[in-house]
Amino acid sequence: MTSALKKYLSSYANVAPLVVFRIGFGLMMFASIIRFWSKGWIEKLYIDPQYHFSYYGFEWVKPLGGFTYLLFVICAIAAFCIAIGYKYRWMVAAFFLSFTYIELMDKTTYLNHYYFISVLSFIMIFLPANAAFSVDSVFKGKSYKTIPKWTIDSIKLMLGVVYFYAGIAKLNSDWLLRAMPLKIWLPSKYSLPFIGENLMQQEWFHYAMSWGGMLYDVSIPFLLLYRKTRWFAFAMVVFFHVFTRVLFPIGMFPYIMIVSTLIFFDAGFHNRIIAGLKKVLSFQKKPNIQEKYLYKFQKPALLVLSIFFVVQLVFPFRYLLYPGELFWTEEGYRLSWRVMLMEKQGHTTFKIVDGKTGQFKYVDNSQFLTTFQEKQMSFQPDFILEFAHFLGDYYRENENFQEVQVYADSYVALNGRLSQQFIDPTIDLYKERESFKHKHWILPFNDEIKGL
């Protein structure tokens, strides 16, 4: 076992797949940031709101006012430099830090897609993706034919984790036996040409999409790994992501996944892409081509990545430590590759009480939150608790409430079920503190969802 591992870690592979991945990743990220800016989302999501929801432990990460634009400029420049391979290590680290900071500024905007970009850019810090066909290789006068094989496989492993975990997360009774939430979402696509008024309205199609989506996610990493099924698998990847892009507003993510899965192809495929690019982008100065890239700090890098992947494999199962239904409490839901599994609607209002005088007021949430923030807050317990504390502080400082108490009246509907009361209305949320412990004030779910 040990000798096999040593043999694997000392094996080399053609650098081309990692080079093409670097170029594709950098260009897609650059385009994503330009798109985000052009749609006015920086102002709408990070500048205009007067309040921002924080991740537990990252309350210090806040939008930077007008300097938030500068943060996006840094992120865009870093992405472009990754694509061309200029100051690669510094640029990919700058991209990881700036992108992750943006992601942490307001958890209202959380998407699995953004988390995926952060973890992928973190892995890339340790990969010699500038070893060939890069500005760095031209300046250094050195280019390499081969790199350690594990550097390419680490990207494949991360992609495999994302797909496989998204697949096993669909092994639940709501997804497979009730076709939820697709049974809610697909009929609303009646305006789609050709299929909107017929196929999208058929119940059998909702079940076919549910089962097909699950089977696709759990099998696609293995079909991509196997040479004989690779082209079939890639065709599935393109069809699946283009189709989901038509159905749902998920931005650049489908294209990022399509480009990323190219790394499963053999070096010959990637060398042809690089040869095509060289016809357009030829450097006057030709670097000296050497056979092997010698990784100077391989042991520390492998140690960090090993710990990282162990966390990636274990962390999605942390929900098992909490009582209650995961989809209801959402304790351990985020950062676990659970993609589009729920349709949740909520309505939450707050009553602020001065325990000393008995005076009370009901809160108009829209006074403090945008429509998007209020929607997200209305059915997620950690949002409700955080906003309750914000309100308590606000009324203590601005309305002279002396013994502040905050109560929530909250109702939530999950995956087509009737709405039910969500938060214990007798609990003073201002006395509750955010932590990794179970939130005892979430009322029990009046149904059962079986599965993972």
Tab-separated table of C-alpha atoms in Angstrom, residues 117-407:
chain	number	residue	atom	x	y	z
A	117	ILE	CA	-15.040	28.416	-6.975
A	118	SER	CA	-13.438	29.178	-3.619
A	119	VAL	CA	-12.363	25.585	-2.937
A	120	LEU	CA	-11.146	25.127	-6.500
A	121	SER	CA	-9.021	28.277	-6.389
A	122	PHE	CA	-7.636	27.162	-3.016
A	123	ILE	CA	-6.485	23.860	-4.541
A	124	MET	CA	-4.930	25.708	-7.494
A	125	ILE	CA	-2.589	27.587	-5.152
A	126	PHE	CA	-0.707	24.307	-4.771
A	127	LEU	CA	-0.671	23.319	-8.452
A	128	PRO	CA	2.040	24.227	-11.009
A	129	ALA	CA	-0.515	25.271	-13.615
A	130	ASN	CA	1.936	27.828	-15.037
A	131	ALA	CA	4.566	25.181	-15.844
A	132	ALA	CA	3.913	25.555	-19.578
A	133	PHE	CA	2.256	27.908	-22.084
A	134	SER	CA	2.302	30.796	-19.622
A	135	VAL	CA	3.836	34.247	-19.324
A	136	ASP	CA	5.724	32.957	-16.288
A	137	SER	CA	7.367	30.188	-18.324
A	138	VAL	CA	8.399	32.727	-20.976
A	139	PHE	CA	9.921	35.124	-18.436
A	140	LYS	CA	11.732	32.318	-16.627
A	141	GLY	CA	12.857	30.811	-19.920
A	142	LYS	CA	11.683	27.378	-18.754
A	143	SER	CA	8.758	25.254	-19.747
A	144	TYR	CA	7.983	21.704	-18.643
A	145	LYS	CA	6.503	18.710	-20.420
A	146	THR	CA	5.371	16.826	-17.344
A	147	ILE	CA	4.228	17.589	-13.804
A	148	PRO	CA	3.388	15.351	-10.819
A	149	LYS	CA	0.281	13.361	-11.698
A	150	TRP	CA	-1.418	14.111	-8.373
A	151	THR	CA	-1.638	17.790	-9.284
A	152	ILE	CA	-4.034	16.994	-12.140
A	153	ASP	CA	-5.856	14.295	-10.197
A	154	SER	CA	-6.591	16.678	-7.321
A	155	ILE	CA	-8.829	18.727	-9.630
A	156	LYS	CA	-10.544	15.554	-10.857
A	157	LEU	CA	-11.080	14.447	-7.250
A	158	MET	CA	-12.687	17.763	-6.302
A	159	LEU	CA	-15.018	17.611	-9.287
A	160	GLY	CA	-15.865	14.011	-8.414
A	161	VAL	CA	-16.700	14.970	-4.818
A	162	VAL	CA	-19.008	17.766	-5.975
A	163	TYR	CA	-20.937	15.550	-8.401
A	164	PHE	CA	-21.086	12.430	-6.236
A	165	TYR	CA	-22.126	14.224	-3.062
A	166	ALA	CA	-24.750	16.184	-5.003
A	167	GLY	CA	-26.026	12.808	-6.224
A	168	ILE	CA	-26.264	11.033	-2.878
A	169	ALA	CA	-27.932	14.146	-1.413
A	170	LYS	CA	-30.778	13.394	-3.853
A	171	LEU	CA	-31.332	9.968	-2.282
A	172	ASN	CA	-34.296	11.143	-0.241
A	173	SER	CA	-38.032	10.546	-0.362
A	174	ASP	CA	-38.935	14.098	-1.372
A	175	TRP	CA	-36.694	14.011	-4.438
A	176	LEU	CA	-37.295	10.436	-5.596
A	177	LEU	CA	-40.807	9.565	-4.395
A	178	ARG	CA	-42.518	12.980	-4.604
A	179	ALA	CA	-40.447	14.538	-7.404
A	180	MET	CA	-40.080	17.587	-5.190
A	181	PRO	CA	-39.208	20.369	-5.736
A	182	LEU	CA	-39.115	19.819	-9.520
A	183	LYS	CA	-42.886	19.208	-9.489
A	184	ILE	CA	-43.230	22.827	-8.354
A	185	TRP	CA	-40.548	24.404	-10.520
A	186	LEU	CA	-40.964	22.730	-13.927
A	187	PRO	CA	-44.654	23.574	-14.567
A	188	SER	CA	-43.755	27.260	-14.091
A	189	LYS	CA	-41.597	27.020	-17.248
A	190	TYR	CA	-44.698	27.002	-19.479
A	191	SER	CA	-43.254	29.778	-21.654
A	192	LEU	CA	-40.406	27.600	-22.930
A	193	PRO	CA	-40.722	26.981	-26.686
A	194	PHE	CA	-41.914	23.495	-27.766
A	195	ILE	CA	-41.752	21.854	-24.312
A	196	GLY	CA	-43.145	24.485	-21.936
A	197	GLU	CA	-46.856	23.732	-22.356
A	198	ASN	CA	-46.604	19.970	-22.679
A	199	LEU	CA	-43.484	18.204	-21.396
A	200	MET	CA	-42.970	20.562	-18.449
A	201	GLN	CA	-46.547	19.938	-17.317
A	202	GLN	CA	-46.282	16.124	-17.288
A	203	GLU	CA	-45.876	14.452	-13.894
A	204	TRP	CA	-43.940	11.542	-15.369
A	205	PHE	CA	-41.406	14.045	-16.696
A	206	HIS	CA	-40.931	15.531	-13.217
A	207	TYR	CA	-40.105	12.059	-11.887
A	208	ALA	CA	-37.859	11.315	-14.872
A	209	MET	CA	-35.919	14.522	-14.224
A	210	SER	CA	-35.602	13.716	-10.510
A	211	TRP	CA	-34.326	10.182	-11.021
A	212	GLY	CA	-32.235	11.175	-14.040
A	213	GLY	CA	-30.595	14.003	-12.106
A	214	MET	CA	-29.691	11.682	-9.245
A	215	LEU	CA	-28.281	8.981	-11.537
A	216	TYR	CA	-26.362	11.597	-13.515
A	217	ASP	CA	-24.694	13.092	-10.436
A	218	VAL	CA	-23.622	9.805	-8.810
A	219	SER	CA	-22.321	8.232	-12.020
A	220	ILE	CA	-20.775	11.050	-14.049
A	221	PRO	CA	-17.376	11.179	-12.253
A	222	PHE	CA	-16.822	7.469	-12.935
A	223	LEU	CA	-17.995	7.703	-16.556
A	224	LEU	CA	-15.569	10.588	-17.090
A	225	LEU	CA	-12.693	8.620	-15.591
A	226	TYR	CA	-13.214	5.603	-17.860
A	227	ARG	CA	-11.744	6.189	-21.315
A	228	LYS	CA	-14.410	4.243	-23.245
A	229	THR	CA	-17.319	6.195	-21.709
A	230	ARG	CA	-15.600	9.596	-21.525
A	231	TRP	CA	-17.046	11.167	-24.675
A	232	PHE	CA	-20.516	9.872	-23.816
A	233	ALA	CA	-20.124	11.287	-20.315
A	234	PHE	CA	-18.966	14.642	-21.655
A	235	ALA	CA	-21.970	14.792	-23.986
A	236	MET	CA	-24.125	14.151	-20.907
A	237	VAL	CA	-22.318	16.943	-19.047
A	238	VAL	CA	-22.964	19.408	-21.881
A	239	PHE	CA	-26.624	18.394	-22.269
A	240	PHE	CA	-27.313	18.417	-18.523
A	241	HIS	CA	-25.734	21.788	-17.825
A	242	VAL	CA	-27.117	23.516	-20.918
A	243	PHE	CA	-30.595	22.183	-20.120
A	244	THR	CA	-30.417	23.320	-16.493
A	245	ARG	CA	-29.161	26.703	-17.710
A	246	VAL	CA	-32.294	26.997	-19.860
A	247	LEU	CA	-34.527	26.013	-16.948
A	248	PHE	CA	-32.965	27.909	-14.075
A	249	PRO	CA	-31.118	31.233	-13.619
A	250	ILE	CA	-27.808	29.772	-12.426
A	251	GLY	CA	-25.495	32.162	-14.231
A	252	MET	CA	-22.090	30.995	-15.445
A	253	PHE	CA	-22.015	27.813	-13.363
A	254	PRO	CA	-23.057	25.404	-16.176
A	255	TYR	CA	-20.287	26.701	-18.422
A	256	ILE	CA	-17.729	26.519	-15.612
A	257	MET	CA	-18.600	22.866	-15.021
A	258	ILE	CA	-18.469	22.033	-18.729
A	259	VAL	CA	-15.031	23.620	-19.097
A	260	SER	CA	-13.766	22.042	-15.865
A	261	THR	CA	-14.692	18.493	-16.875
A	262	LEU	CA	-12.388	18.764	-19.891
A	263	ILE	CA	-9.556	17.941	-17.489
A	264	PHE	CA	-10.667	14.282	-17.582
A	265	PHE	CA	-9.596	14.018	-21.222
A	266	ASP	CA	-6.196	12.688	-22.290
A	267	ALA	CA	-3.190	14.927	-22.865
A	268	GLY	CA	-3.485	14.610	-26.635
A	269	PHE	CA	-6.847	16.357	-26.569
A	270	HIS	CA	-5.419	19.237	-24.548
A	271	ASN	CA	-2.248	19.466	-26.616
A	272	ARG	CA	-4.432	20.046	-29.688
A	273	ILE	CA	-6.205	22.897	-27.851
A	274	ILE	CA	-2.848	24.428	-26.886
A	275	ALA	CA	-1.568	24.024	-30.456
A	276	GLY	CA	-4.626	25.918	-31.668
A	277	LEU	CA	-4.030	28.688	-29.137
A	278	LYS	CA	-0.373	28.926	-30.152
A	279	LYS	CA	-1.437	29.816	-33.689
A	280	VAL	CA	-3.133	32.903	-32.222
A	281	LEU	CA	-0.838	33.606	-29.267
A	282	SER	CA	2.763	32.980	-30.178
A	283	PHE	CA	5.557	34.254	-27.950
A	284	GLN	CA	8.653	35.667	-29.632
A	285	LYS	CA	10.800	34.413	-26.793
A	286	LYS	CA	10.717	30.618	-26.681
A	287	PRO	CA	11.314	29.020	-23.266
A	288	ASN	CA	13.708	26.132	-22.875
A	289	ILE	CA	11.574	22.991	-22.672
A	290	GLN	CA	12.508	20.613	-19.872
A	291	GLU	CA	11.155	17.158	-19.149
A	292	LYS	CA	10.053	17.164	-15.485
A	293	TYR	CA	8.774	19.884	-13.193
A	294	LEU	CA	10.417	19.334	-9.816
A	295	TYR	CA	7.974	20.247	-7.047
A	296	LYS	CA	10.092	21.903	-4.321
A	297	PHE	CA	7.670	21.667	-1.419
A	298	GLN	CA	5.695	18.586	-2.342
A	299	LYS	CA	5.387	17.077	1.143
A	300	PRO	CA	3.889	20.187	2.818
A	301	ALA	CA	1.596	20.713	-0.181
A	302	LEU	CA	0.396	17.119	-0.051
A	303	LEU	CA	-0.170	17.374	3.697
A	304	VAL	CA	-2.331	20.494	3.300
A	305	LEU	CA	-4.328	19.036	0.413
A	306	SER	CA	-4.799	15.707	2.199
A	307	ILE	CA	-6.300	17.476	5.213
A	308	PHE	CA	-8.384	19.606	2.871
A	309	PHE	CA	-9.875	16.582	1.101
A	310	VAL	CA	-10.558	14.732	4.350
A	311	VAL	CA	-12.542	17.787	5.461
A	312	GLN	CA	-14.353	17.848	2.114
A	313	LEU	CA	-15.327	14.190	2.480
A	314	VAL	CA	-16.452	14.401	6.118
A	315	PHE	CA	-17.865	17.933	6.487
A	316	PRO	CA	-21.058	17.357	4.413
A	317	PHE	CA	-22.127	14.696	6.936
A	318	ARG	CA	-21.961	17.023	9.944
A	319	TYR	CA	-25.754	17.286	9.786
A	320	LEU	CA	-25.878	13.832	11.431
A	321	LEU	CA	-24.795	15.509	14.683
A	322	TYR	CA	-28.022	17.517	14.819
A	323	PRO	CA	-31.525	16.323	15.723
A	324	GLY	CA	-34.488	17.037	13.479
A	325	GLU	CA	-35.016	17.152	9.735
A	326	LEU	CA	-32.086	18.654	7.837
A	327	PHE	CA	-34.227	20.383	5.214
A	328	TRP	CA	-36.262	21.962	8.004
A	329	THR	CA	-33.553	23.126	10.410
A	330	GLU	CA	-30.794	23.552	7.762
A	331	GLU	CA	-28.248	22.796	10.504
A	332	GLY	CA	-25.343	21.455	8.456
A	333	TYR	CA	-26.993	22.144	5.110
A	334	ARG	CA	-24.644	24.697	3.562
A	335	LEU	CA	-21.151	23.837	2.251
A	336	SER	CA	-22.219	20.230	1.636
A	337	TRP	CA	-22.982	20.141	-2.111
A	338	ARG	CA	-26.750	19.946	-1.627
A	339	VAL	CA	-27.942	21.560	-4.810
A	340	MET	CA	-31.528	22.638	-5.571
A	341	LEU	CA	-33.180	20.166	-3.214
A	342	MET	CA	-35.693	22.460	-1.551
A	343	GLU	CA	-38.482	24.861	-2.331
A	344	LYS	CA	-38.995	26.787	0.876
A	345	GLN	CA	-41.322	29.709	1.439
A	346	GLY	CA	-41.517	31.589	4.706
A	347	HIS	CA	-43.153	34.526	6.427
A	348	THR	CA	-41.474	35.858	9.542
A	349	THR	CA	-42.342	38.929	11.580
A	350	PHE	CA	-40.805	40.232	14.785
A	351	LYS	CA	-42.208	41.749	17.960
A	352	ILE	CA	-39.862	43.891	20.051
A	353	VAL	CA	-40.771	44.174	23.727
A	354	ASP	CA	-39.388	46.408	26.449
A	355	GLY	CA	-39.504	44.088	29.458
A	356	LYS	CA	-39.281	47.000	31.885
A	357	THR	CA	-42.143	49.156	30.574
A	358	GLY	CA	-44.200	46.565	28.698
A	359	GLN	CA	-44.034	48.716	25.571
A	360	PHE	CA	-43.841	46.732	22.329
A	361	LYS	CA	-43.599	47.299	18.580
A	362	TYR	CA	-43.973	45.145	15.480
A	363	VAL	CA	-41.171	45.419	12.931
A	364	ASP	CA	-41.518	46.252	9.272
A	365	ASN	CA	-38.686	44.071	7.913
A	366	SER	CA	-38.491	46.080	4.712
A	367	GLN	CA	-37.287	49.048	6.777
A	368	PHE	CA	-33.955	47.229	7.182
A	369	LEU	CA	-33.791	44.487	4.534
A	370	THR	CA	-34.033	44.275	0.771
A	371	THR	CA	-36.713	42.043	-0.727
A	372	PHE	CA	-34.101	39.371	-1.475
A	373	GLN	CA	-32.665	39.498	2.049
A	374	GLU	CA	-36.111	39.308	3.650
A	375	LYS	CA	-37.006	36.288	1.515
A	376	GLN	CA	-33.844	34.423	2.575
A	377	MET	CA	-34.236	35.444	6.207
A	378	SER	CA	-37.845	34.295	6.409
A	379	PHE	CA	-37.091	30.540	6.386
A	380	GLN	CA	-33.492	30.122	7.599
A	381	PRO	CA	-33.025	29.896	11.386
A	382	ASP	CA	-29.550	31.430	11.567
A	383	PHE	CA	-30.742	34.410	9.518
A	384	ILE	CA	-33.737	34.837	11.834
A	385	LEU	CA	-31.543	34.753	14.950
A	386	GLU	CA	-29.008	37.187	13.520
A	387	PHE	CA	-31.703	39.614	12.422
A	388	ALA	CA	-33.398	39.341	15.822
A	389	HIS	CA	-30.171	40.475	17.473
A	390	PHE	CA	-29.789	43.329	15.008
A	391	LEU	CA	-33.332	44.470	15.817
A	392	GLY	CA	-32.758	44.157	19.540
A	393	ASP	CA	-29.628	46.307	19.345
A	394	TYR	CA	-31.395	48.815	17.111
A	395	TYR	CA	-34.370	49.283	19.429
A	396	ARG	CA	-32.146	49.514	22.486
A	397	GLU	CA	-29.977	52.212	20.919
A	398	ASN	CA	-32.570	54.135	18.884
A	399	GLU	CA	-35.920	53.566	20.588
A	400	ASN	CA	-34.706	53.615	24.221
A	401	PHE	CA	-35.966	50.098	24.933
A	402	GLN	CA	-34.277	49.177	28.224
A	403	GLU	CA	-34.883	45.445	28.674
A	404	VAL	CA	-35.129	44.303	25.086
A	405	GLN	CA	-36.922	41.084	24.166
A	406	VAL	CA	-37.356	39.867	20.578
A	407	TYR	CA	-39.979	37.313	19.522
